[in-house]
XYZ file of C-alpha atoms in Angstrom:
525
model
C 98.970 -33.748 273.384
C 101.568 -36.350 272.447
C 102.779 -38.698 275.160
C 105.766 -40.825 274.236
C 106.445 -44.374 275.364
C 110.140 -44.968 274.783
C 111.119 -48.523 273.846
C 114.621 -48.985 275.230
C 116.807 -51.928 274.252
C 120.035 -51.954 276.285
C 122.727 -54.268 277.576
C 125.272 -52.243 279.591
C 125.986 -49.216 281.763
C 123.141 -49.448 284.309
C 123.866 -45.988 285.734
C 123.407 -44.396 282.303
C 120.144 -46.286 281.794
C 118.819 -45.160 285.170
C 119.709 -41.545 284.358
C 118.196 -41.795 280.892
C 114.915 -43.232 282.193
C 114.734 -40.664 284.981
C 115.295 -37.728 282.613
C 112.853 -38.846 279.934
C 110.045 -39.746 282.325
C 110.415 -36.549 284.383
C 108.789 -34.631 281.526
C 105.686 -36.827 281.616
C 106.730 -39.480 279.111
C 107.198 -43.164 279.890
C 109.565 -46.002 279.103
C 109.583 -49.765 278.604
C 112.972 -51.428 279.066
C 114.377 -54.670 277.742
C 117.764 -55.401 279.326
C 119.709 -58.103 277.486
C 119.632 -61.445 279.313
C 123.307 -61.922 278.417
C 124.252 -59.020 280.682
C 125.171 -59.276 284.344
C 122.189 -60.061 286.599
C 123.391 -57.582 289.214
C 123.246 -54.797 286.613
C 119.635 -55.571 285.814
C 118.784 -55.756 289.495
C 120.370 -52.359 290.029
C 118.154 -50.881 287.324
C 115.028 -52.530 288.750
C 115.756 -51.310 292.253
C 116.444 -47.735 291.131
C 113.313 -47.442 288.982
C 110.824 -49.629 290.846
C 108.983 -46.629 292.330
C 108.751 -44.764 289.026
C 105.205 -45.288 287.689
C 106.297 -44.252 284.183
C 108.780 -47.111 283.821
C 107.954 -50.714 283.020
C 109.974 -53.726 281.933
C 109.537 -56.379 279.282
C 107.951 -59.371 280.974
C 110.442 -61.694 279.327
C 114.140 -61.074 278.837
C 116.027 -62.871 276.099
C 119.630 -63.057 274.926
C 120.141 -60.718 271.987
C 122.576 -61.093 269.109
C 123.509 -58.621 266.413
C 121.697 -59.319 263.145
C 119.460 -61.955 264.741
C 115.689 -62.231 265.249
C 116.234 -61.868 268.993
C 116.534 -58.073 268.591
C 113.089 -57.888 267.007
C 111.615 -60.273 269.570
C 113.060 -58.233 272.438
C 111.532 -55.109 270.885
C 108.135 -56.791 270.628
C 108.312 -57.860 274.293
C 109.066 -54.269 275.332
C 106.335 -52.905 273.054
C 103.736 -55.295 274.471
C 104.639 -54.236 278.004
C 104.382 -50.554 277.057
C 100.990 -50.935 275.358
C 99.583 -52.594 278.464
C 101.252 -50.351 281.057
C 100.721 -46.984 279.368
C 97.214 -46.759 277.869
C 97.558 -43.001 277.361
C 100.777 -43.191 275.312
C 100.187 -41.827 271.815
C 103.603 -42.580 270.267
C 106.151 -45.358 270.701
C 109.751 -44.299 270.095
C 112.578 -46.814 269.708
C 115.841 -45.781 271.439
C 119.056 -47.359 272.654
C 121.188 -46.720 275.706
C 123.479 -44.569 273.548
C 120.658 -42.209 272.477
C 119.855 -38.828 273.995
C 117.273 -36.164 273.260
C 118.604 -33.140 271.361
C 115.392 -31.145 271.735
C 113.178 -30.327 274.708
C 110.195 -32.516 275.580
C 107.991 -29.517 274.810
C 109.442 -29.279 271.290
C 109.199 -33.060 270.742
C 105.545 -33.188 271.775
C 104.656 -30.217 269.569
C 106.538 -31.808 266.672
C 104.614 -35.080 266.952
C 101.294 -33.228 267.304
C 101.782 -31.397 263.997
C 101.079 -34.425 261.802
C 99.202 -37.645 262.419
C 101.888 -39.835 260.819
C 104.456 -42.538 261.517
C 108.187 -41.889 261.224
C 110.133 -44.863 259.919
C 112.645 -45.430 257.152
C 111.053 -47.915 254.725
C 112.694 -48.189 251.330
C 111.986 -50.895 248.780
C 114.341 -53.741 249.640
C 115.253 -54.675 246.071
C 114.780 -51.330 244.331
C 116.794 -49.128 246.689
C 120.548 -49.014 247.272
C 120.205 -48.999 251.064
C 122.411 -52.113 251.295
C 125.826 -51.087 249.998
C 127.809 -54.319 250.292
C 127.407 -57.955 251.272
C 124.309 -60.133 251.164
C 121.065 -58.729 249.794
C 118.532 -61.205 248.388
C 120.318 -63.948 250.331
C 119.265 -62.346 253.611
C 115.675 -63.292 252.802
C 115.474 -66.338 250.556
C 117.712 -68.548 252.718
C 117.115 -69.534 256.342
C 119.680 -68.218 258.797
C 119.744 -70.283 261.976
C 123.131 -69.180 263.333
C 124.500 -65.811 264.377
C 127.140 -64.701 261.882
C 129.257 -62.917 264.486
C 129.230 -65.678 267.091
C 129.109 -68.775 264.883
C 130.705 -67.593 261.652
C 131.693 -71.051 260.354
C 128.251 -72.521 261.048
C 126.528 -69.468 259.564
C 128.336 -69.771 256.227
C 128.293 -73.570 256.192
C 124.505 -73.536 256.543
C 124.180 -70.796 253.950
C 126.418 -72.544 251.376
C 124.692 -75.891 251.924
C 121.287 -74.367 251.207
C 122.660 -72.750 248.046
C 124.137 -76.052 246.840
C 120.910 -77.959 247.500
C 118.711 -75.276 245.958
C 116.759 -74.653 249.165
C 115.843 -71.043 248.419
C 112.372 -70.120 249.667
C 109.715 -67.688 248.494
C 108.973 -64.412 250.215
C 105.332 -64.300 251.465
C 103.410 -63.360 248.343
C 101.401 -60.441 249.723
C 104.185 -58.437 251.376
C 106.741 -56.157 249.786
C 109.877 -56.239 251.904
C 111.170 -52.825 252.981
C 114.438 -51.817 254.624
C 115.633 -48.934 256.773
C 116.937 -47.780 260.118
C 115.574 -49.490 263.239
C 115.153 -46.154 265.037
C 111.458 -45.453 264.449
C 108.612 -43.523 266.073
C 105.151 -45.044 265.541
C 101.651 -44.044 266.588
C 99.706 -46.144 269.054
C 97.218 -47.304 266.424
C 100.079 -48.516 264.221
C 101.707 -50.396 267.091
C 98.409 -52.084 267.993
C 97.856 -53.140 264.382
C 101.396 -54.547 264.215
C 100.830 -56.630 267.354
C 97.551 -57.905 265.925
C 99.337 -58.747 262.667
C 101.978 -60.758 264.526
C 99.245 -62.851 266.153
C 97.362 -63.523 262.912
C 100.119 -63.960 260.338
C 102.191 -66.840 261.646
C 103.578 -67.437 258.159
C 105.130 -63.960 258.025
C 106.508 -64.369 261.535
C 108.122 -67.704 260.601
C 109.656 -66.054 257.555
C 111.218 -63.130 259.422
C 112.479 -65.302 262.297
C 115.065 -66.872 259.985
C 115.981 -63.832 257.886
C 119.298 -62.092 258.466
C 119.307 -58.651 260.192
C 115.501 -58.510 260.523
C 115.604 -55.393 262.717
C 116.236 -53.504 259.445
C 113.242 -55.082 257.662
C 110.526 -56.338 260.056
C 108.861 -53.161 261.331
C 109.763 -51.346 258.116
C 107.851 -53.930 256.050
C 104.847 -54.251 258.361
C 104.268 -50.512 258.688
C 104.315 -50.067 254.918
C 101.983 -53.098 254.599
C 99.269 -51.897 256.977
C 99.522 -48.087 256.920
C 98.613 -45.842 253.932
C 101.641 -44.254 252.279
C 100.401 -40.723 252.950
C 100.571 -41.435 256.697
C 104.235 -42.481 256.617
C 107.223 -40.178 256.693
C 110.157 -42.181 255.355
C 112.723 -40.832 257.770
C 114.009 -41.389 261.266
C 113.731 -38.796 264.030
C 117.054 -39.976 265.461
C 120.149 -38.247 264.111
C 122.960 -40.675 263.350
C 125.912 -40.708 260.984
C 128.356 -43.340 259.802
C 132.050 -43.126 258.949
C 133.568 -44.290 255.658
C 134.143 -47.641 257.388
C 130.463 -48.166 258.274
C 130.928 -47.384 261.967
C 128.553 -45.044 263.830
C 129.902 -41.557 264.490
C 130.235 -40.843 268.215
C 129.340 -37.416 269.616
C 131.349 -35.637 272.304
C 131.080 -32.553 274.505
C 131.881 -30.067 271.730
C 129.025 -31.323 269.509
C 126.275 -29.687 271.592
C 125.514 -26.775 269.241
C 125.722 -28.946 266.145
C 123.284 -31.498 267.560
C 120.713 -28.883 268.576
C 120.648 -27.420 265.061
C 119.730 -30.734 263.390
C 116.141 -31.493 262.351
C 115.843 -34.486 264.671
C 114.531 -35.194 268.170
C 117.244 -37.618 269.354
C 120.832 -38.469 268.456
C 123.056 -41.528 268.742
C 125.739 -42.428 269.664
C 126.650 -40.218 272.598
C 130.062 -41.065 274.030
C 129.987 -42.565 277.554
C 132.769 -40.095 278.400
C 130.805 -37.041 277.201
C 129.593 -36.163 280.704
C 129.164 -32.455 279.989
C 127.186 -33.148 276.817
C 124.950 -35.615 278.654
C 124.295 -33.153 281.450
C 123.466 -30.301 279.060
C 121.176 -32.466 276.925
C 119.509 -33.872 280.031
C 118.762 -30.376 281.312
C 117.525 -29.374 277.883
C 114.826 -32.067 277.713
C 113.101 -30.649 280.772
C 113.437 -27.017 279.633
C 110.409 -24.892 278.780
C 110.279 -22.231 276.101
C 113.519 -23.355 274.439
C 113.872 -22.227 270.815
C 115.853 -24.082 268.176
C 117.389 -22.718 264.982
C 117.385 -25.628 262.539
C 120.179 -25.559 259.947
C 120.579 -29.329 259.423
C 124.097 -29.194 257.979
C 125.480 -31.938 260.242
C 126.025 -34.711 257.706
C 127.520 -32.531 254.967
C 129.732 -30.781 257.523
C 130.998 -34.107 258.880
C 131.754 -35.358 255.371
C 133.683 -32.185 254.578
C 135.725 -32.105 257.773
C 136.644 -35.796 257.723
C 137.675 -35.507 254.090
C 140.239 -32.795 254.736
C 143.829 -33.905 254.448
C 143.080 -37.060 252.470
C 145.003 -37.153 249.223
C 142.628 -39.757 247.800
C 144.780 -41.758 245.422
C 142.854 -43.492 242.737
C 142.885 -47.256 242.212
C 145.121 -48.601 239.454
C 144.030 -47.173 236.093
C 141.935 -49.384 233.847
C 144.111 -50.818 231.112
C 142.258 -49.004 228.351
C 142.848 -45.681 230.120
C 146.481 -46.429 230.872
C 147.263 -47.276 227.273
C 145.197 -44.467 225.735
C 146.404 -40.941 224.991
C 144.865 -37.685 223.885
C 147.442 -37.545 221.107
C 151.013 -36.228 220.988
C 150.055 -33.384 218.688
C 147.228 -32.113 220.907
C 147.363 -29.405 223.573
C 145.043 -29.363 226.582
C 144.785 -26.019 228.387
C 143.374 -26.244 231.923
C 142.014 -23.201 233.767
C 141.857 -23.854 237.515
C 139.722 -21.427 239.540
C 137.969 -21.941 242.857
C 135.554 -19.135 242.053
C 133.723 -20.726 239.154
C 132.133 -17.516 237.920
C 135.599 -15.966 237.533
C 136.922 -19.110 235.845
C 134.036 -19.057 233.368
C 134.468 -15.327 232.678
C 138.188 -15.849 232.126
C 137.618 -18.792 229.785
C 135.008 -16.922 227.749
C 137.402 -14.015 227.297
C 140.202 -16.339 226.170
C 137.874 -18.017 223.687
C 136.845 -14.644 222.255
C 140.435 -13.435 221.846
C 142.022 -16.725 220.644
C 139.070 -18.589 219.101
C 140.194 -21.777 220.892
C 137.197 -24.098 221.715
C 136.296 -24.094 225.412
C 134.275 -26.293 227.784
C 133.556 -24.954 231.259
C 133.522 -27.040 234.487
C 132.705 -30.357 232.794
C 134.099 -32.475 235.676
C 132.425 -30.405 238.397
C 129.060 -29.224 237.075
C 126.528 -31.745 235.763
C 124.631 -28.974 233.935
C 127.720 -27.915 231.986
C 126.711 -27.553 228.284
C 128.161 -30.507 226.371
C 127.777 -31.809 222.823
C 126.091 -35.183 222.315
C 128.904 -37.729 222.476
C 126.823 -40.898 222.603
C 125.985 -40.835 226.323
C 129.463 -40.530 227.829
C 128.672 -36.882 228.600
C 125.471 -37.609 230.545
C 126.874 -37.600 234.082
C 129.905 -36.356 235.971
C 130.603 -39.946 237.017
C 130.867 -41.124 233.403
C 132.912 -38.089 232.377
C 135.381 -38.688 235.198
C 135.685 -42.463 234.740
C 136.316 -42.124 231.017
C 138.102 -38.774 231.077
C 140.646 -39.553 228.333
C 138.092 -41.041 225.979
C 135.875 -38.023 226.640
C 138.663 -35.562 225.886
C 139.610 -37.353 222.657
C 135.975 -37.178 221.552
C 135.849 -33.442 222.367
C 139.025 -32.790 220.346
C 137.456 -34.701 217.452
C 134.067 -33.007 217.827
C 135.577 -29.505 217.619
C 138.101 -30.669 215.000
C 140.910 -28.968 216.878
C 144.326 -29.669 218.341
C 143.865 -27.099 221.145
C 141.119 -27.237 223.761
C 140.430 -25.239 226.929
C 138.622 -26.692 229.960
C 137.817 -25.272 233.413
C 138.428 -27.271 236.564
C 138.004 -26.890 240.326
C 141.321 -27.064 242.207
C 140.165 -30.110 244.179
C 140.501 -32.331 241.070
C 144.118 -33.329 241.667
C 143.648 -36.864 240.315
C 142.414 -35.466 237.007
C 145.285 -32.992 236.767
C 147.863 -35.703 237.482
C 146.271 -37.966 234.886
C 146.237 -35.342 232.149
C 149.801 -34.217 232.883
C 150.963 -37.845 232.652
C 149.552 -38.103 229.123
C 151.772 -37.903 226.045
C 149.867 -34.850 224.851
C 150.984 -31.370 225.851
C 149.148 -30.123 228.942
C 149.303 -26.668 230.468
C 147.583 -25.315 233.568
C 146.918 -21.764 234.705
C 145.654 -21.115 238.209
C 143.411 -18.097 238.749
C 144.181 -16.847 242.255
C 141.394 -14.798 243.885
C 140.792 -13.084 247.217
C 138.343 -14.908 249.506
C 136.407 -12.718 251.931
C 134.586 -14.193 254.922
C 131.315 -13.312 253.211
C 132.288 -15.272 250.121
C 133.439 -18.291 252.130
C 130.191 -18.279 254.117
C 128.208 -18.171 250.882
C 130.303 -21.066 249.578
C 129.612 -23.033 252.774
C 125.875 -22.463 252.318
C 125.948 -23.441 248.633
C 127.621 -26.770 249.355
C 125.536 -27.541 252.452
C 128.163 -26.970 255.139
C 126.074 -24.235 256.733
C 122.561 -22.835 256.585
C 120.815 -19.600 257.376
C 120.252 -20.773 260.948
C 123.702 -22.204 261.609
C 124.912 -20.819 264.968
C 127.496 -18.052 264.720
C 129.832 -20.046 266.962
C 129.833 -22.876 264.408
C 130.425 -20.435 261.556
C 133.330 -18.821 263.402
C 134.985 -22.223 263.760
C 134.138 -23.294 260.225
C 135.387 -20.311 258.204
C 139.101 -20.678 259.091
C 138.834 -24.363 258.229
C 137.327 -23.641 254.798
C 139.894 -20.904 254.144
C 142.698 -23.297 255.085
C 141.169 -25.969 252.853
C 141.067 -23.589 249.867
C 144.663 -22.545 250.442
C 145.838 -26.138 250.831
C 144.310 -27.039 247.432
C 146.350 -24.275 245.812
C 149.494 -25.337 247.673
C 149.001 -28.934 246.553
C 148.865 -27.863 242.899
C 152.065 -25.832 243.244
C 153.834 -28.592 245.176
C 153.033 -31.068 242.397
C 155.637 -29.350 240.216
C 153.703 -29.607 236.965
C 155.726 -28.575 233.937
C 153.585 -25.989 232.216
C 152.090 -24.473 235.384
C 151.253 -20.746 235.366
C 149.381 -18.412 237.665
C 147.548 -15.105 237.455
C 146.437 -13.319 240.585
C 143.832 -10.774 241.575
C 146.593 -8.978 243.469
C 149.140 -9.391 240.698
C 150.213 -6.618 238.361
C 148.949 -6.394 234.805
C 152.451 -7.090 233.494
C 152.880 -10.213 235.613
C 149.482 -11.596 234.596
C 150.122 -10.706 230.927
C 153.428 -12.610 230.840
C 151.851 -15.677 232.460
C 148.952 -15.630 229.982
C 151.216 -15.196 226.982
C 153.243 -18.253 227.955
C 150.153 -20.292 228.852
C 148.395 -19.587 225.563
C 151.529 -19.189 223.407
C 150.299 -15.847 222.064
C 151.888 -12.402 221.726
C 151.872 -10.238 224.828
C 149.615 -7.590 223.287
C 146.824 -10.168 222.844
C 147.510 -11.599 226.299
C 147.159 -8.082 227.722
C 143.653 -7.849 226.238
C 142.665 -10.786 228.418
C 144.618 -9.777 231.519
C 143.074 -6.305 231.531
C 139.494 -7.478 231.025
C 137.131 -5.210 232.962
C 135.851 -6.726 236.209
C 137.660 -10.014 235.543
C 137.926 -10.808 239.262
C 134.605 -9.232 240.336
C 132.267 -11.274 242.518
């Protein structure tokens, strides 16, 4: 059976560390602690005194001062790992945690999970081939030597870096290793840890290289594991659930996140707020629980992205000059069908095409699989279609040799609507208003990853009103925009009302508009 040795790097809140160590070791696991040498000596002494009689707790034999992005974080980890290997010969797995981490599953569940597969869990993506690094230095982290901490000695850090660039002092990466990158929150088997320690003793050249790289805690263990362990024994993921905001800051969890955390396919989570006392107590009790069952839905990240995105109007950056100066053409007419229920929007558009013979493209800015003619590659992805929307529309008008074109659009595409209505061409929009049942909204939430089959009912009950409000606010935003040439048909509207709106939208006689408005099962789900 799995026995976990937790590797804890920490620098504050001694009471929380004592509680964390007590909870995790009470279930039979063990812990090796490195407490930052920069921190107050009395805090470290308090931790030592509180845990000195706990046989499942040990401490790194050497404490060092740690700095963000520096080698010291890796060295502190290695000191704690060495102490754990020696103190806990029966530990089967070594799990890296911080003082802000807490278990979101029971020890029983965690042990069973680790026993299922004889593998290591660590993010390890190709350093140069992946897009793990979004901004800032990339190759420069490795090929130049970084002797100063960027946060503490910013001027010296960049002065040293720029001097090396000017003098051409770039160095080679050790020829036999392929640098990997990923999260520092890993869980490795004992054999892997022992091989890593042996590697550090034998390969002094690799150790010298990593000591002067920048942010090595994202590359050192990730590279070594991939170097010494077969790929089929590595799961490229972390077992610690963490999320980041749009600004690159870790998301903090509070008391009301308990149900969400338990439903994620992870064993731990970070960061738990220091003020979330109820959450800490409930998670602490959970780790020692027996027979606990967990319904995994794993919608946490998509749900967070959805909820934080609500209310943002999302104005686009200044238009590129070739878009600003381009036009679809004064003589052309773009007819936009806006429908949240795509199947109804498509059915409506098909019926209009059949009655009017106007060319139609369905949700081209929302659905990558939307059938499109070959336009030289601009049609290949939603990103390209959106970036070059006016050029795309001109090409579609030319392709169909028409001055009238119908497209379908989701109501969340306000930037696109504004852009098309600002063009010198004639643009009209008709909104298809449908009824949204709870069942439909739940299905929508599942389709877009906001919920799963095992999402707790309590979460669903809180989520559905939010989604309904979001759908309604999209419609309100369109109406508030005051577009000239805006029309609406409604599932609850009369045939006469819908017929008049269609006749004006399509500029056709009312008898032909009635054919469309009275289409059988037009609004059926």
